[in-house]
Short mmCIF file of C-alpha atoms in Angstrom, two decimals:
data_model
loop_
_atom_site.label_atom_id
_atom_site.label_comp_id
_atom_site.label_asym_id
_atom_site.label_seq_id
_atom_site.Cartn_x
_atom_site.Cartn_y
_atom_site.Cartn_z
CA MET A 62 14.85 1.09 26.67
CA ARG A 63 14.47 -2.00 28.90
CA ARG A 64 17.44 -3.69 27.29
CA LEU A 65 19.18 -0.73 25.73
CA TRP A 66 21.59 0.10 28.54
CA SER A 67 22.72 -3.48 29.00
CA VAL A 68 23.22 -3.82 25.27
CA LEU A 69 25.30 -0.67 25.15
CA ALA A 70 27.73 -2.15 27.65
CA SER A 71 29.04 -4.33 24.84
CA PHE A 72 29.18 -1.52 22.30
CA ALA A 73 32.85 -0.59 22.72
CA LEU A 74 33.87 -4.21 22.24
CA ALA A 75 31.59 -4.58 19.23
CA SER A 76 33.02 -1.46 17.62
CA ALA A 77 36.59 -2.65 18.16
CA LEU A 78 35.79 -6.02 16.65
CA ALA A 79 34.08 -4.36 13.69
CA LEU A 80 37.14 -2.28 12.92
CA ALA A 81 39.44 -5.24 13.35
CA CYS A 82 37.33 -7.30 10.96
CA ALA A 83 36.78 -4.59 8.35
CA LYS A 84 38.64 -6.55 5.72
CA ASP A 85 36.40 -9.53 6.32
CA ASP A 86 33.35 -7.56 5.26
CA GLU A 87 34.28 -8.13 1.65
CA GLU A 88 33.77 -11.84 2.18
CA PRO A 89 34.69 -14.30 -0.56
CA GLY A 90 31.17 -15.72 -0.39
CA ALA A 91 29.39 -12.39 -0.75
CA PRO A 92 26.65 -12.53 -3.39
CA ARG A 93 27.49 -11.39 -6.86
CA GLY A 94 25.10 -9.95 -9.40
CA ASP A 95 24.83 -10.16 -13.15
CA GLY A 96 27.57 -7.58 -13.69
CA GLY A 97 30.65 -9.74 -13.21
CA LEU A 98 33.31 -10.69 -10.67
CA ASP A 99 34.12 -8.52 -7.65
CA ALA A 100 37.89 -8.62 -8.22
CA ALA A 101 37.66 -6.91 -11.58
CA LEU A 102 35.74 -4.02 -10.05
CA ILE A 103 37.75 -3.04 -7.00
CA GLY A 104 40.30 -1.32 -9.23
CA GLU A 105 37.68 0.62 -11.21
CA THR A 106 38.31 4.17 -10.04
CA ALA A 107 36.62 6.18 -12.81
CA PRO A 108 32.85 5.50 -12.78
CA PRO A 109 30.98 6.00 -16.05
CA ASP A 110 29.20 9.30 -16.65
CA LEU A 111 25.56 9.68 -15.71
CA ASP A 112 22.98 9.67 -18.49
CA ALA A 113 23.83 13.02 -20.12
CA ASP A 114 20.65 13.12 -22.22
CA VAL A 115 18.34 13.60 -19.22
CA PRO A 116 18.89 16.59 -16.92
CA LEU A 117 19.05 15.84 -13.22
CA GLY A 118 16.35 18.40 -12.46
CA ASP A 119 15.14 19.47 -9.03
CA VAL A 120 15.28 16.26 -7.01
CA CYS A 121 14.67 17.96 -3.66
CA GLY A 122 11.70 20.30 -3.68
CA ASP A 123 11.38 23.14 -1.17
CA PRO A 124 13.27 22.24 2.05
CA GLY A 125 12.13 25.41 3.85
CA GLY A 126 10.47 23.48 6.69
CA LEU A 127 13.54 21.36 7.38
CA GLN A 128 16.54 22.23 9.53
CA PRO A 129 18.97 24.43 7.57
CA ASN A 130 22.15 22.55 6.69
CA ALA A 131 20.79 19.28 8.08
CA ILE A 132 23.00 16.51 6.73
CA TRP A 133 20.14 14.07 5.95
CA PRO A 134 16.94 15.56 7.37
CA LEU A 135 14.46 12.75 6.56
CA LYS A 136 13.98 9.45 4.80
CA GLY A 137 14.79 9.98 1.11
CA GLY A 138 16.92 13.06 1.80
CA CYS A 139 14.40 15.86 1.23
CA PRO A 140 10.67 16.50 0.58
CA LYS A 141 10.58 14.72 -2.81
CA ARG A 142 12.32 11.74 -1.16
CA ALA A 143 14.25 11.04 -4.38
CA GLY A 144 17.06 9.35 -2.46
CA TYR A 145 19.74 11.44 -4.17
CA ALA A 146 22.76 12.91 -2.37
CA GLY A 147 24.85 15.69 -3.86
CA ARG A 148 28.04 14.15 -2.46
CA GLY A 149 29.91 10.88 -2.65
CA GLY A 150 29.35 7.80 -0.54
CA PRO A 151 31.67 5.22 1.01
CA GLN A 152 34.43 3.84 -1.18
CA ASN A 153 35.06 0.61 0.70
CA ALA A 154 33.41 -1.92 2.98
CA THR A 155 35.03 -0.68 6.20
CA ILE A 156 32.64 -0.79 9.15
CA ARG A 157 33.27 2.45 11.03
CA TRP A 158 31.11 1.40 13.96
CA SER A 159 28.20 -0.87 14.73
CA ALA A 160 25.75 -0.22 17.56
CA PRO A 161 23.63 -3.17 18.75
CA ILE A 162 20.36 -1.25 18.74
CA ALA A 163 17.63 -2.97 16.70
CA ALA A 164 16.04 -0.28 14.55
CA GLY A 165 14.09 -2.56 12.22
CA GLU A 166 11.98 -0.54 9.80
CA SER A 167 12.94 2.94 10.99
CA SER A 168 15.41 4.82 8.78
CA PRO A 169 17.81 7.37 10.28
CA ALA A 170 17.84 11.16 9.89
CA ILE A 171 20.90 13.31 10.61
CA THR A 172 20.86 16.85 12.00
CA ALA A 173 23.21 19.70 11.12
CA ASP A 174 25.41 18.95 14.14
CA GLY A 175 25.79 15.26 13.27
CA THR A 176 23.19 13.77 15.61
CA LEU A 177 21.54 10.69 14.16
CA TRP A 178 17.88 10.08 15.17
CA VAL A 179 16.07 6.76 14.70
CA GLY A 180 13.25 4.67 16.14
CA THR A 181 13.88 1.26 17.66
CA ALA A 182 12.13 -2.10 17.81
CA GLU A 183 11.96 -1.72 21.60
CA GLY A 184 9.78 1.39 21.35
CA ASP A 185 12.33 4.16 21.80
CA VAL A 186 13.33 7.25 19.86
CA VAL A 187 17.11 7.33 20.13
CA ALA A 188 19.69 10.02 19.38
CA ILE A 189 23.15 8.73 18.42
CA ALA A 190 26.45 10.49 17.73
CA ALA A 191 27.14 9.85 14.04
CA THR A 192 30.89 9.97 14.69
CA ASN A 193 31.12 6.96 17.00
CA GLY A 194 27.66 5.47 17.60
CA SER A 195 27.37 6.49 21.25
CA VAL A 196 23.83 7.03 22.54
CA LEU A 197 23.13 10.66 23.41
CA SER A 198 19.55 10.27 24.63
CA ALA A 199 16.48 8.06 24.41
CA LEU A 200 12.73 8.62 24.77
CA ARG A 201 10.16 5.86 25.25
CA ALA A 202 7.30 6.25 22.76
CA GLY A 203 4.26 4.18 23.69
CA GLY A 204 2.64 1.57 21.49
CA GLY A 205 5.41 -0.94 20.84
CA ALA A 206 8.09 -0.74 18.15
CA VAL A 207 8.73 2.66 16.58
CA ARG A 208 8.40 1.90 12.86
CA SER A 209 8.26 5.54 11.82
CA SER A 210 11.33 7.36 10.47
CA PRO A 211 12.09 10.86 11.80
CA ALA A 212 12.14 14.21 10.01
CA ILE A 213 14.22 17.11 11.38
CA ASP A 214 12.22 20.34 11.40
CA VAL A 215 13.52 23.88 11.04
CA ASP A 216 14.22 24.11 14.78
CA GLY A 217 16.17 20.85 14.88
CA VAL A 218 13.33 18.88 16.48
CA ALA A 219 13.06 15.21 15.46
CA VAL A 220 9.45 14.67 14.35
CA ILE A 221 8.50 10.99 14.50
CA GLY A 222 5.38 8.88 14.91
CA GLY A 223 4.61 6.28 17.55
CA GLY A 224 2.46 3.20 17.55
CA ASP A 225 0.33 4.89 20.20
CA GLY A 226 -1.23 7.33 17.72
CA LEU A 227 0.93 10.27 18.79
CA LEU A 228 3.20 12.38 16.60
CA TYR A 229 6.23 13.24 18.74
CA GLY A 230 8.66 16.13 18.56
CA VAL A 231 11.84 15.06 20.38
CA VAL A 232 14.98 16.93 21.41
CA LEU A 233 18.10 16.11 23.41
CA GLY A 234 18.61 16.74 27.09
CA ALA A 235 16.45 17.90 29.92
CA ALA A 236 15.76 21.54 29.05
CA PRO A 237 12.21 22.77 29.78
CA PRO A 238 9.84 21.73 27.00
CA VAL A 239 8.47 24.12 24.41
CA ASP A 240 4.78 24.83 25.00
CA ALA A 241 3.80 23.51 21.59
CA GLY A 242 1.39 20.66 22.19
CA ALA A 243 -0.32 18.44 24.72
CA ASP A 244 1.48 16.60 27.49
CA ALA A 245 5.06 17.54 26.63
CA ASP A 246 7.36 15.75 29.06
CA ALA A 247 10.71 14.13 29.61
CA GLY A 248 11.66 10.61 28.58
CA GLU A 249 9.92 7.69 30.27
CA ASP A 250 11.33 4.32 31.34
CA VAL A 251 14.93 5.28 30.61
CA ASP A 252 17.64 3.19 32.28
CA ALA A 253 20.25 4.85 34.45
CA GLY A 254 23.18 6.13 32.44
CA VAL A 255 21.21 6.93 29.28
CA PRO A 256 20.28 10.64 29.20
CA PRO A 257 16.54 11.05 28.68
CA GLY A 258 15.23 12.67 25.55
CA ARG A 259 12.41 15.18 25.83
CA ALA A 260 9.14 15.37 23.95
CA VAL A 261 8.43 19.01 23.18
CA ARG A 262 5.28 17.98 21.31
CA LYS A 263 2.83 15.10 21.48
CA VAL A 264 -0.03 15.37 19.00
CA ASN A 265 -2.85 12.84 18.78
CA VAL A 266 -3.40 11.97 15.10
CA ASP A 267 -6.03 9.30 15.81
CA GLY A 268 -4.16 6.26 14.60
CA PRO A 269 -0.84 4.42 14.94
CA ILE A 270 1.99 5.74 12.75
CA ALA A 271 4.39 3.58 10.76
CA SER A 272 5.23 6.10 8.05
CA SER A 273 7.88 8.80 7.86
CA PRO A 274 6.56 12.37 8.27
CA VAL A 275 7.39 14.95 5.62
CA ILE A 276 7.58 18.65 6.46
CA ALA A 277 6.26 21.39 4.18
CA LYS A 278 7.94 24.77 3.74
CA ASP A 279 5.60 26.40 6.27
CA GLY A 280 6.55 23.86 8.93
CA THR A 281 3.44 21.70 8.59
CA ALA A 282 4.22 18.03 9.19
CA ILE A 283 2.30 15.58 7.00
CA VAL A 284 1.99 12.02 8.29
CA THR A 285 -0.12 8.96 7.57
CA THR A 286 -1.61 6.43 9.97
CA THR A 287 -2.04 2.69 9.75
CA ASN A 288 -5.82 3.15 9.66
CA GLY A 289 -5.61 5.02 6.36
CA LYS A 290 -5.58 8.68 7.36
CA VAL A 291 -3.41 11.55 6.13
CA VAL A 292 -2.96 14.16 8.86
CA ALA A 293 -1.40 17.63 8.69
CA VAL A 294 0.02 19.02 11.95
CA THR A 295 1.12 22.63 12.29
CA ALA A 296 4.51 23.63 13.65
CA GLY A 297 2.65 24.70 16.79
CA GLY A 298 1.33 21.18 17.38
CA ALA A 299 -2.30 21.51 16.22
CA VAL A 300 -4.06 19.23 13.75
CA LYS A 301 -4.61 21.37 10.66
CA TRP A 302 -6.60 18.86 8.63
CA SER A 303 -7.17 15.13 8.32
CA VAL A 304 -8.48 13.10 5.37
CA THR A 305 -9.06 9.39 4.87
CA VAL A 306 -7.51 7.58 1.93
CA GLY A 307 -8.55 4.11 3.11
CA GLY A 308 -6.91 0.74 3.27
CA ASP A 309 -5.10 -0.97 6.10
CA GLY A 310 -2.39 1.64 5.96
CA ALA A 311 -0.99 4.47 3.91
CA SER A 312 2.48 5.06 2.55
CA SER A 313 4.91 7.71 3.69
CA PRO A 314 3.79 11.00 2.11
CA VAL A 315 5.93 13.02 -0.27
CA ILE A 316 5.74 16.67 -1.35
CA GLY A 317 6.21 17.78 -4.96
CA ARG A 318 7.75 21.01 -6.18
CA ASP A 319 4.37 22.81 -6.20
CA GLY A 320 3.55 21.74 -2.63
CA ARG A 321 1.13 19.01 -3.67
CA ILE A 322 1.16 15.92 -1.44
CA TYR A 323 1.37 12.43 -2.91
CA VAL A 324 0.49 9.38 -0.84
CA GLY A 325 -0.48 5.78 -1.48
CA GLY A 326 -3.56 4.38 0.20
CA ALA A 327 -5.75 1.33 -0.46
CA ASN A 328 -5.29 0.66 -4.20
CA GLN A 329 -4.61 4.21 -5.35
CA LEU A 330 -2.04 6.96 -5.51
CA PHE A 331 -3.58 10.18 -4.19
CA ALA A 332 -2.64 13.76 -5.07
CA LEU A 333 -3.78 16.09 -2.26
CA GLU A 334 -3.84 19.86 -2.10
CA PRO A 335 -1.67 21.20 0.76
CA GLY A 336 -4.17 23.75 2.07
CA GLY A 337 -6.81 21.34 3.30
CA GLY A 338 -6.08 17.92 1.89
CA ALA A 339 -8.63 18.15 -0.91
CA ARG A 340 -8.26 15.38 -3.46
CA ASP A 341 -6.83 16.64 -6.75
CA TRP A 342 -6.68 13.30 -8.55
CA THR A 343 -6.25 9.58 -7.96
CA TYR A 344 -4.41 6.95 -9.97
CA ASP A 345 -5.23 3.24 -9.78
CA VAL A 346 -2.14 1.27 -8.84
CA GLY A 347 -3.36 -1.92 -7.23
CA ALA A 348 -2.28 -2.72 -3.70
CA ILE A 349 0.47 -0.25 -2.82
CA ALA A 350 3.23 -1.83 -0.77
CA GLY A 351 5.89 0.89 -1.06
CA SER A 352 6.06 4.67 -0.88
CA PRO A 353 6.12 7.21 -3.75
CA VAL A 354 8.97 9.52 -4.68
CA VAL A 355 9.10 12.48 -7.06
CA GLY A 356 11.80 12.83 -9.71
CA GLY A 357 13.52 15.90 -11.08
CA ASP A 358 10.89 16.38 -13.82
CA ASP A 359 8.10 15.96 -11.22
CA THR A 360 7.13 12.46 -12.36
CA ILE A 361 5.86 10.39 -9.43
CA TYR A 362 7.18 6.84 -9.05
CA VAL A 363 5.43 4.26 -6.86
CA GLY A 364 5.68 0.49 -6.52
CA ALA A 365 2.93 -2.02 -5.87
CA SER A 366 2.56 -5.47 -4.35
CA ASP A 367 2.09 -7.00 -7.81
CA GLY A 368 5.68 -6.04 -8.62
CA LYS A 369 4.91 -3.15 -10.95
CA LEU A 370 6.60 0.24 -10.75
CA HIS A 371 4.35 3.03 -12.01
CA ALA A 372 5.55 6.33 -13.46
CA VAL A 373 2.78 8.92 -13.16
CA ALA A 374 2.77 12.44 -14.60
CA PRO A 375 1.97 15.40 -12.31
CA ASP A 376 -1.53 15.55 -13.86
CA GLY A 377 -2.29 11.97 -12.81
CA LYS A 378 -1.81 10.36 -16.25
CA ALA A 379 0.17 7.16 -16.68
CA ARG A 380 3.58 7.51 -18.30
CA TRP A 381 4.70 3.89 -18.13
CA THR A 382 4.83 0.78 -15.95
CA TYR A 383 7.72 -1.58 -15.35
CA ALA A 384 7.31 -5.15 -14.11
CA ALA A 385 9.75 -6.41 -11.51
CA GLY A 386 9.61 -10.03 -10.43
CA GLY A 387 8.18 -9.51 -6.95
CA PRO A 388 6.39 -7.04 -4.64
CA ILE A 389 7.97 -3.60 -4.27
CA THR A 390 7.85 -2.76 -0.58
CA GLY A 391 10.35 0.10 -0.42
CA ALA A 392 10.70 3.39 -2.24
CA PRO A 393 12.63 4.06 -5.46
CA ALA A 394 15.55 6.47 -5.88
CA VAL A 395 15.87 8.77 -8.91
CA ALA A 396 18.90 10.49 -10.44
CA GLY A 397 20.31 11.34 -13.86
CA GLY A 398 17.54 9.83 -15.97
CA VAL A 399 17.43 6.53 -14.08
CA VAL A 400 15.03 5.26 -11.40
CA TYR A 401 16.33 2.51 -9.13
CA VAL A 402 13.97 0.19 -7.28
CA GLY A 403 14.37 -2.95 -5.19
CA ALA A 404 11.88 -5.78 -5.05
CA ALA A 405 11.13 -9.12 -3.42
CA ASP A 406 12.56 -10.85 -6.50
CA LYS A 407 15.90 -10.18 -4.76
CA LYS A 408 17.02 -7.73 -7.42
CA LEU A 409 17.77 -4.05 -7.76
CA HIS A 410 16.33 -2.75 -11.03
CA ALA A 411 17.67 0.27 -12.94
CA ILE A 412 15.07 1.74 -15.30
CA ALA A 413 15.33 4.58 -17.80
CA THR A 414 12.98 7.39 -16.75
CA PRO A 415 11.97 8.52 -20.28
CA ASP A 416 10.49 5.19 -21.42
CA GLY A 417 10.51 2.70 -18.54
CA LYS A 418 12.98 0.36 -20.25
CA LYS A 419 15.34 -1.75 -18.16
CA LYS A 420 18.94 -0.59 -18.17
CA TRP A 421 20.25 -3.32 -15.88
CA GLU A 422 19.41 -5.41 -12.84
CA TYR A 423 21.56 -6.72 -10.00
CA ALA A 424 20.74 -9.96 -8.17
CA THR A 425 21.21 -10.41 -4.42
CA LEU A 426 20.23 -13.18 -2.01
CA GLY A 427 17.45 -11.26 -0.24
CA ASP A 428 14.57 -8.84 -0.65
CA VAL A 429 16.04 -5.51 -1.72
CA ALA A 430 15.28 -2.37 0.30
CA THR A 431 15.28 1.35 -0.63
CA PRO A 432 18.38 2.54 -2.56
CA LEU A 433 20.39 5.77 -2.36
CA VAL A 434 22.26 7.40 -5.27
CA THR A 435 25.30 9.67 -4.89
CA ASN A 436 26.65 12.41 -7.13
CA ASP A 437 29.19 10.07 -8.74
CA GLY A 438 26.38 7.80 -9.91
CA ASN A 439 27.11 5.01 -7.43
CA VAL A 440 24.07 3.26 -5.96
CA TYR A 441 23.95 1.93 -2.40
CA VAL A 442 21.27 -0.50 -1.28
CA ALA A 443 20.83 -3.01 1.54
CA ALA A 444 18.93 -6.27 1.48
CA SER A 445 17.43 -8.86 3.80
CA ASP A 446 20.42 -11.12 3.11
CA GLY A 447 22.44 -8.94 5.48
CA TYR A 448 24.60 -7.09 2.94
CA LEU A 449 24.99 -3.50 1.82
CA TYR A 450 25.73 -3.39 -1.91
CA ALA A 451 27.64 -0.57 -3.59
CA LEU A 452 27.06 -0.62 -7.35
CA ARG A 453 28.60 1.35 -10.18
CA PRO A 454 26.29 3.30 -12.53
CA THR A 455 26.62 0.37 -14.99
CA GLY A 456 25.27 -2.14 -12.45
CA LEU A 457 28.65 -3.69 -11.66
CA LEU A 458 29.47 -4.46 -8.05
CA TYR A 459 31.94 -2.07 -6.43
CA PHE A 460 31.88 -3.74 -3.00
CA ALA A 461 29.60 -5.52 -0.56
CA ALA A 462 29.68 -4.96 3.22
CA SER A 463 28.30 -7.41 5.74
CA LEU A 464 25.73 -5.75 8.03
CA LYS A 465 25.24 -8.78 10.30
CA GLY A 466 21.47 -8.21 10.16
CA LYS A 467 18.48 -7.92 7.83
CA ALA A 468 17.77 -4.49 6.37
CA LYS A 469 14.35 -3.12 5.39
CA GLY A 470 14.74 0.64 5.62
CA ALA A 471 16.47 3.34 3.61
CA PRO A 472 20.07 4.36 4.34
CA ALA A 473 21.21 7.86 5.31
CA LEU A 474 24.41 9.52 4.07
CA GLY A 475 26.71 11.57 6.28
CA ASP A 476 28.52 14.70 5.14
CA ASP A 477 31.84 12.81 5.13
CA GLY A 478 30.57 9.96 2.94
CA THR A 479 29.73 7.54 5.75
CA LEU A 480 26.56 5.55 5.09
CA TYR A 481 24.26 4.66 8.00
CA VAL A 482 22.07 1.57 7.69
CA THR A 483 19.50 0.17 10.15
CA THR A 484 18.89 -3.56 10.51
CA ASP A 485 16.90 -5.87 12.77
CA THR A 486 19.98 -6.30 14.97
CA GLY A 487 21.73 -2.93 14.95
CA ILE A 488 22.76 0.32 13.32
CA VAL A 489 25.83 0.15 11.10
CA ALA A 490 28.10 2.95 9.84
CA VAL A 491 29.91 1.99 6.61
CA GLY A 492 32.91 3.92 5.26
CA PRO A 493 33.81 6.51 4.34
#
């Protein structure tokens, strides 16, 4: 928060300039992929049908532990983190607003009332109004940059990890804290004019957190630490169990339809039982750089630093592997018989889920982050080249929006079709 208030002083001007320059976001020099020229695509109003031969399936899992009617409750959309939204996304490159708050690796979550929560590179957990980008509150989380992405629990609390080894539960305002954990208190080091957030929980998980928590149907939050631990924390703020999966870090965990937890650690994908974290099976992947997701048929997809995407059956058996041209550091998205994954080869790859065969690829000018798929089959993905790409189901470019910053995280989709993207320089709302 040391610079946040001074930065916000320029927010109104930045927003006005963004709206005035909306047409410039479809810049003539914007990168083009293998699909063809931009001009031929802007008039394409009827996107092709999704793959009708493969049912969509249950791409969410049990959201019972998440806030009812939350617009985008956690990274990936819901416990399977499939990155699928049952609504449409933005239809043009208009920048609705841009807030100069460097979020870096943290991806936003959106509550039922339209509050957007995200961690910042300055070490804060910030609540933002999704409608206009104004800051509603901020809480200083110790330990440097907040790399974790929040999850919104059933009570509307933003659950997010800090670099100080604490799992925080954060709410707006200055109401008395819930007695649900150690050392609950108001925001620290908040500049005048920015309402302080409040930590209703602080739980020591014995290691810095860079991952996004996932919340089980009983309210248990599952989170991993950078020292290779998987920790389950009850809704009351107590550590339920902790297991070590090894390595210098572990991926964001994901929960399958049966409640089983999947997480990458060291050189393996682990399947853990929800009751106590007992190991069900492991699958050798090589060095895992990204996070797993679970598709509609319960296949687990996870990328590795050698550029391979692995499709693993719920029993731990290999289904197929697909070789991209560079490390996969984000998570895939799955919908309609296709899995989409970005890689450091500067491409987004679309792969058929039944056999792992390439359907198409789209080239950018930067490392490609985690994609999001909407119900019309459009795919939205940001890259380190500073652009958000909107692609048709065929891989043709619909539009590209300039983000004015490098993106690493996953986008979040609002209920009105606005897409929210975090970069190293700010938070950008595109569309609707």
